[in-house]
mmCIF file of C-alpha atoms in Angstrom:
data_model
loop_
_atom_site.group_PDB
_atom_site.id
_atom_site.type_symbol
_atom_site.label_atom_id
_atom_site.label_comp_id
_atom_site.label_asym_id
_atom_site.label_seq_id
_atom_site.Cartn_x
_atom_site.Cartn_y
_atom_site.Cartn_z
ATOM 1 C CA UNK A 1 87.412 38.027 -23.731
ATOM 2 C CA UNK A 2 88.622 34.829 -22.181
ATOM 3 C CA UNK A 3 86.583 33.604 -19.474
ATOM 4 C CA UNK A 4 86.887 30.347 -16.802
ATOM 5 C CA UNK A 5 83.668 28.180 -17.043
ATOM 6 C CA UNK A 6 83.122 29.768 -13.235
ATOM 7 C CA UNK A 7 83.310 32.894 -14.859
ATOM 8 C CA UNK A 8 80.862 31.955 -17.299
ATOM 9 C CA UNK A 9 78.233 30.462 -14.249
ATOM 10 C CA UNK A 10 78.377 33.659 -12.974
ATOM 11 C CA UNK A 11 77.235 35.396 -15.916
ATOM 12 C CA UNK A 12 74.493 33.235 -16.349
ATOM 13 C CA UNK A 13 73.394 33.581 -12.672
ATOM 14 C CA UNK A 14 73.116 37.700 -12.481
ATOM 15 C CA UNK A 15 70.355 39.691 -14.318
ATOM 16 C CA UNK A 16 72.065 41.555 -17.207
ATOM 17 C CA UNK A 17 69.949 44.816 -15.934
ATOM 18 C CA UNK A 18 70.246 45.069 -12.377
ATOM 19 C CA UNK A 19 73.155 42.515 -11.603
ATOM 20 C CA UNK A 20 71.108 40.039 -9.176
ATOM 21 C CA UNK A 21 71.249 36.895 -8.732
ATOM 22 C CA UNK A 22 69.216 34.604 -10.251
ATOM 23 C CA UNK A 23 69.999 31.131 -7.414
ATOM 24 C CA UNK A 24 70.904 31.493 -4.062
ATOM 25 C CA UNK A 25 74.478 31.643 -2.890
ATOM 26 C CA UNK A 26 73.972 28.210 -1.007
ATOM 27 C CA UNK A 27 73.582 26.718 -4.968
ATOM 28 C CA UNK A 28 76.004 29.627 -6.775
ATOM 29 C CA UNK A 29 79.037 28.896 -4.966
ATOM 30 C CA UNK A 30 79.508 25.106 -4.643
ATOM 31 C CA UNK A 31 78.693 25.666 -8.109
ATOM 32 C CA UNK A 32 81.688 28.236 -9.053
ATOM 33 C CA UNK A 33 83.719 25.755 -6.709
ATOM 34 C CA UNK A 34 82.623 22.767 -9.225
ATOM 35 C CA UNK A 35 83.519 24.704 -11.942
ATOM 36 C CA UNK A 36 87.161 25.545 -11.085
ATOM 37 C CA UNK A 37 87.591 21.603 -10.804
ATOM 38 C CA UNK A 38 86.033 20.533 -13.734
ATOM 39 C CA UNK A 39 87.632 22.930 -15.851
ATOM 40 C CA UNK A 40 91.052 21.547 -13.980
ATOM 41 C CA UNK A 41 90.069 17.929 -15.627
ATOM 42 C CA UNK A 42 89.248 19.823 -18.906
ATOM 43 C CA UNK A 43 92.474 21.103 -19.601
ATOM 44 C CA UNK A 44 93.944 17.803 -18.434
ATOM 45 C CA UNK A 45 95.553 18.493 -15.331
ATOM 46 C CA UNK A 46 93.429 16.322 -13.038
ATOM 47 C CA UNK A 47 91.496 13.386 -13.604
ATOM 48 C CA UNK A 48 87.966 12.687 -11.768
ATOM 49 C CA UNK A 49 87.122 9.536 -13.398
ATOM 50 C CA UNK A 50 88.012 7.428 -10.317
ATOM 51 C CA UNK A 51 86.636 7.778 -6.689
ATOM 52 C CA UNK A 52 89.038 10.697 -5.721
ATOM 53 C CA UNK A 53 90.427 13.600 -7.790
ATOM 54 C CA UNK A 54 94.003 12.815 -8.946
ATOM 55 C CA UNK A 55 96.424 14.939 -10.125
ATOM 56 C CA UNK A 56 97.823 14.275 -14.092
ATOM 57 C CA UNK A 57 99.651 17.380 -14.832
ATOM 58 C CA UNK A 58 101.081 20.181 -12.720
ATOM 59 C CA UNK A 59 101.589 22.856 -15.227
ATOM 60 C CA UNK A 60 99.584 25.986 -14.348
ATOM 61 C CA UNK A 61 97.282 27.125 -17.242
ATOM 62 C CA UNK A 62 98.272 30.818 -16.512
ATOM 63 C CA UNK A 63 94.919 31.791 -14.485
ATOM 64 C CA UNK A 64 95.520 33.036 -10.753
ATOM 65 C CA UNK A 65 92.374 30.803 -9.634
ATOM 66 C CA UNK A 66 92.448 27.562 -11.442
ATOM 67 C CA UNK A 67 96.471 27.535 -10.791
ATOM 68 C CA UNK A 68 95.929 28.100 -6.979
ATOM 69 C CA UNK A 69 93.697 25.171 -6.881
ATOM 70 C CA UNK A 70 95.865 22.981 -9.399
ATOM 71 C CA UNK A 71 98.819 23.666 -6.991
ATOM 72 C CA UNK A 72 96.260 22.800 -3.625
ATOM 73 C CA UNK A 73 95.564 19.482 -5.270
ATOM 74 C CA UNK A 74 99.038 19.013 -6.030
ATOM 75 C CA UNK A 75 100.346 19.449 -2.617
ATOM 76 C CA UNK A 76 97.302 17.770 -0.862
ATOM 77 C CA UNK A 77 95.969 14.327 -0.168
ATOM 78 C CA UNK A 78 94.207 12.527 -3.009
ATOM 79 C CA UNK A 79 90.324 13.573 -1.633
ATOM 80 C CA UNK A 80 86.978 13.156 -3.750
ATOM 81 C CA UNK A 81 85.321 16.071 -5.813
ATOM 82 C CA UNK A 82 82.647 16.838 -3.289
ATOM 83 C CA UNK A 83 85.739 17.607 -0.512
ATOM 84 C CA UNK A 84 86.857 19.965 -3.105
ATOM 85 C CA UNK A 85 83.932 21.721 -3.568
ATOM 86 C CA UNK A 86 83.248 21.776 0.049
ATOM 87 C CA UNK A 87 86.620 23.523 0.428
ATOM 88 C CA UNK A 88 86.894 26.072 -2.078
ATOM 89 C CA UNK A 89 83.643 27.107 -1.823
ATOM 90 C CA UNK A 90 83.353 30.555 -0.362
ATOM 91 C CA UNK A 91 81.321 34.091 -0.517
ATOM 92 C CA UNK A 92 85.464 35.333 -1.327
ATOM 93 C CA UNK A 93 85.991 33.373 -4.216
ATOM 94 C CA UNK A 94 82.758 34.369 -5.679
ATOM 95 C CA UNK A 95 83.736 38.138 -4.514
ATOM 96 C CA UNK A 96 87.014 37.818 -6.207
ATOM 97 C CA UNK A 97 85.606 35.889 -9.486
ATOM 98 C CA UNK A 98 82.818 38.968 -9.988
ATOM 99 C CA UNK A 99 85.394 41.763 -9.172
ATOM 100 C CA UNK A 100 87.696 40.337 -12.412
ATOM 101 C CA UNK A 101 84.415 40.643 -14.557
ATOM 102 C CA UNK A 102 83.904 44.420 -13.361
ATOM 103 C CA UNK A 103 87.528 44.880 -13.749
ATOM 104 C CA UNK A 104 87.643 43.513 -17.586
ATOM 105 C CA UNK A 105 84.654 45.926 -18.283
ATOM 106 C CA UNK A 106 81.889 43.174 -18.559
ATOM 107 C CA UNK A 107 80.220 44.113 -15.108
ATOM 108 C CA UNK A 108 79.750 46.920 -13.452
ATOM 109 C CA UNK A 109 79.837 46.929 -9.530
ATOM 110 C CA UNK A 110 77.000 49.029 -7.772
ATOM 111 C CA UNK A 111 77.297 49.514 -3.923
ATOM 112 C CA UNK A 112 74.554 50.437 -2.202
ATOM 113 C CA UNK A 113 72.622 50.237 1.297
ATOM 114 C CA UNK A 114 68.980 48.291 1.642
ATOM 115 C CA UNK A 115 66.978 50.656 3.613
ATOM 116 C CA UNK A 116 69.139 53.017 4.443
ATOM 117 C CA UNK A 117 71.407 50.154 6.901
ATOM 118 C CA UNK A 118 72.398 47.503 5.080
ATOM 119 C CA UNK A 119 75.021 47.329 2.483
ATOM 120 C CA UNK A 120 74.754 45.637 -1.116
ATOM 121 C CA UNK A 121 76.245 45.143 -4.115
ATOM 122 C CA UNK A 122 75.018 44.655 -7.086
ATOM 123 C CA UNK A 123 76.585 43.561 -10.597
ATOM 124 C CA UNK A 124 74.535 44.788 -14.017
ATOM 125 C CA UNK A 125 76.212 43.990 -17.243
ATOM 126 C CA UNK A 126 77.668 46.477 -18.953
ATOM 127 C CA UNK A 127 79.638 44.563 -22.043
ATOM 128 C CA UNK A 128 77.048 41.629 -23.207
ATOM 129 C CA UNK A 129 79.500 40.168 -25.309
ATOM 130 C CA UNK A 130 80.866 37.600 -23.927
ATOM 131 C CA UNK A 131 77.829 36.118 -22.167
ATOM 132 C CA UNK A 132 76.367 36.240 -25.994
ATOM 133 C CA UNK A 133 78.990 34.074 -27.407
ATOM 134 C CA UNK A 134 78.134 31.976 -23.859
ATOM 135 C CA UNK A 135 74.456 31.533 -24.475
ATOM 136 C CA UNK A 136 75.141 30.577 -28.115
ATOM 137 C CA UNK A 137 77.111 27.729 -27.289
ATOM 138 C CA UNK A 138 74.889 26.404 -24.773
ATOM 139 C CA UNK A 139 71.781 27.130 -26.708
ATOM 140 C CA UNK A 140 73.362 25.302 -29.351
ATOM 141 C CA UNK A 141 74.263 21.931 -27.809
ATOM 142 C CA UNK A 142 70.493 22.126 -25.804
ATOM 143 C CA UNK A 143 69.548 22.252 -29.325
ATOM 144 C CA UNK A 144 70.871 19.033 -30.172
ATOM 145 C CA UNK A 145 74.247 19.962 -31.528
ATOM 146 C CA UNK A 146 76.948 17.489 -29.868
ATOM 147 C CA UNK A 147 78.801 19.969 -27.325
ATOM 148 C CA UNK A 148 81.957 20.266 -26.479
ATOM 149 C CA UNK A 149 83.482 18.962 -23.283
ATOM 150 C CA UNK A 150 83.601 22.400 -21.971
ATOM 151 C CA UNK A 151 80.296 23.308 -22.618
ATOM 152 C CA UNK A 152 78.878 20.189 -21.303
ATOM 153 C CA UNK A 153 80.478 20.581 -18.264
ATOM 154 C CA UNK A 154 78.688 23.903 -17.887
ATOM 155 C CA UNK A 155 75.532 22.855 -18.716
ATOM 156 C CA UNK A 156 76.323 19.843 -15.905
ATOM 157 C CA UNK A 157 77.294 22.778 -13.751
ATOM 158 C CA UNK A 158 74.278 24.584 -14.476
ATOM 159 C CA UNK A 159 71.502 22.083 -13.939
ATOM 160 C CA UNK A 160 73.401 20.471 -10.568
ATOM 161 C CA UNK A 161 72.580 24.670 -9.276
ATOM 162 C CA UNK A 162 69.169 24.043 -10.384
ATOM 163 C CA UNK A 163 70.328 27.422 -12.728
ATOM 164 C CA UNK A 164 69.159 25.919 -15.801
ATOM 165 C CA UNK A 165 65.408 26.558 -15.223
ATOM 166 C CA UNK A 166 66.290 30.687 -13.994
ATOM 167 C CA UNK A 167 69.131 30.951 -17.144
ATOM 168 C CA UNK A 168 67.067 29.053 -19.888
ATOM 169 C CA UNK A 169 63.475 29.044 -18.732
ATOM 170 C CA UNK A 170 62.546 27.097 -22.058
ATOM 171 C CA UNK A 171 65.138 24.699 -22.636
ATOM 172 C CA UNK A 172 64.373 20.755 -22.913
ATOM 173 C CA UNK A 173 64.636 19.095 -19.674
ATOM 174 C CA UNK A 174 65.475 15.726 -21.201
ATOM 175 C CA UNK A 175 68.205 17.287 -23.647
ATOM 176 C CA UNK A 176 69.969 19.386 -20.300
ATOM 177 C CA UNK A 177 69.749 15.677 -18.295
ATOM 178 C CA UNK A 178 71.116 14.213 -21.124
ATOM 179 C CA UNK A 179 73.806 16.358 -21.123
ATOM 180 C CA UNK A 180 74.596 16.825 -17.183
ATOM 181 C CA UNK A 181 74.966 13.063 -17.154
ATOM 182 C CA UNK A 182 77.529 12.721 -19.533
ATOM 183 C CA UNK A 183 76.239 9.729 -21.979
ATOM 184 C CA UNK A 184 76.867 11.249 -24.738
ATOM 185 C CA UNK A 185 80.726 11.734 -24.202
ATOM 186 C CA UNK A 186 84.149 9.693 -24.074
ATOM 187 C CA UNK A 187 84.165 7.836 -20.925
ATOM 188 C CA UNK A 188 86.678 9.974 -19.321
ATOM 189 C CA UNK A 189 84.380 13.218 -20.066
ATOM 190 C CA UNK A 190 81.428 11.682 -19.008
ATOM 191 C CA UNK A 191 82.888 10.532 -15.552
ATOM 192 C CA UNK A 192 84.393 13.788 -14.830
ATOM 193 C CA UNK A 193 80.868 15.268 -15.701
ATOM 194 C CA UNK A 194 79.249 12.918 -13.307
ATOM 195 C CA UNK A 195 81.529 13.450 -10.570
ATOM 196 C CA UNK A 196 81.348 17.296 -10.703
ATOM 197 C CA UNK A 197 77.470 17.201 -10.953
ATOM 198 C CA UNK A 198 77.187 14.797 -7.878
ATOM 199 C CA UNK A 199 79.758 17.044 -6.068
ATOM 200 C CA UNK A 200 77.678 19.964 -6.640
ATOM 201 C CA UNK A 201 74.066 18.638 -5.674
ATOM 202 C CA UNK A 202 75.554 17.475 -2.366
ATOM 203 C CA UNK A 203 77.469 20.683 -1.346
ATOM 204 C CA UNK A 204 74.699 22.957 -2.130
ATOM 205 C CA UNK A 205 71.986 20.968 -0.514
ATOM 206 C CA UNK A 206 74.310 20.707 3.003
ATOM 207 C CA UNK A 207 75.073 23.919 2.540
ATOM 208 C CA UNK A 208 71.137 25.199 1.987
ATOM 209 C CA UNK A 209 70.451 23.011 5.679
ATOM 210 C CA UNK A 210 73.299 24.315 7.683
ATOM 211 C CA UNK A 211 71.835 28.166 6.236
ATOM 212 C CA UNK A 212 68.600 27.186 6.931
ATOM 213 C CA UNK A 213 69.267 26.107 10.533
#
């Protein structure tokens, strides 16, 4: 199955028995938010390797999400990646990102009520497949294997949600810093990766205050 690298964050970031998240929602959705952007500059419709995010290519890429954002940018001001993520960050994307998943048969969505009152849902795995052929790719590059753009960026995604400690308990801190900062990769990459990691660590920290408060 064909997944968006948001897709794949949210795999990573839900138990495969009982379907709960591993982070917070103050660090999972700037992150799914970061993800729809950088995977925008992966397929070479925007650029992030200057101070603002700048549109390159409007064709859509055929996804309802990433072309809804792809035609926001291209109708917008030129803004920086953390306004982005600030703005399509939202409890309803991450709703209506999970809700594809249960639809494709990869999750399964489990409502129930804490204590009798309060409503919850919950999304266990029910086809591992895909977040198998995820995990190999990103154990792979932690490994030392040169990743791809794609993959980096996730792993970028990943550690600026502080998700790579709950996902992969045991990977090598150095290797996943060397790899969420881009110096291994074409300048272009490694700027985009930069820009998306910042974006993310700044969003979720405002957004852990303002919850906290």
């Amino acid at each position: 199955m064909k997944v968006t690298i948001a897709e794949e964050i949210l795999l990573l970031a839900h138990k495969e028995d009982d379907g709960k998240p591993l982070i917070p929602s103050t660090q999972l959705d700037p992150a799914l938010a970061g993800a729809l952007l950088a995977e925008l500059a992966v397929n070479e419709r925007v650029t992030l390797d200057g101070k603002k995010v700048q549109l390159v290519d409007p064709t859509p890429l055929g996804d309802e999400e990433l072309d809804a954002v792809l035609a926001a940018i291209a109708e917008g001001k030129e803004r920086k990646a953390a306004w982005w993520v600030q703005k399509l960050q939202s409890v309803k994307l991450r709703a209506r990102l999970l809700t594809r998943l249960a639809r494709a048969g990869v999750l399964a969505e489990e409502r129930a009520k804490v204590l009798g009152l309060f409503p919850t849902t919950r999304w266990p795995e029910v086809d591992g497949r895909t977040e198998a052929e995820v995990r190999e790719r990103v154990a792979s590059a932690l490994g030392g294997a040169d990743p791809t753009a794609r993959t980096a960026v996730l792993i970028a995604v990943m550690h600026a949600a502080k998700l790579d400690r709950k996902a992969f308990p045991g990977a090598d801190k150095a290797r996943v810093k060397e790899i969420a900062e881009g110096a291994w990769a074409a300048e272009a990459v490694a700027q985009t990766i930069t820009a998306i990691h910042a974006a993310i660590a700044v969003t979720a920290a405002t957004s852990a205050v303002v919850a906290a408060s």
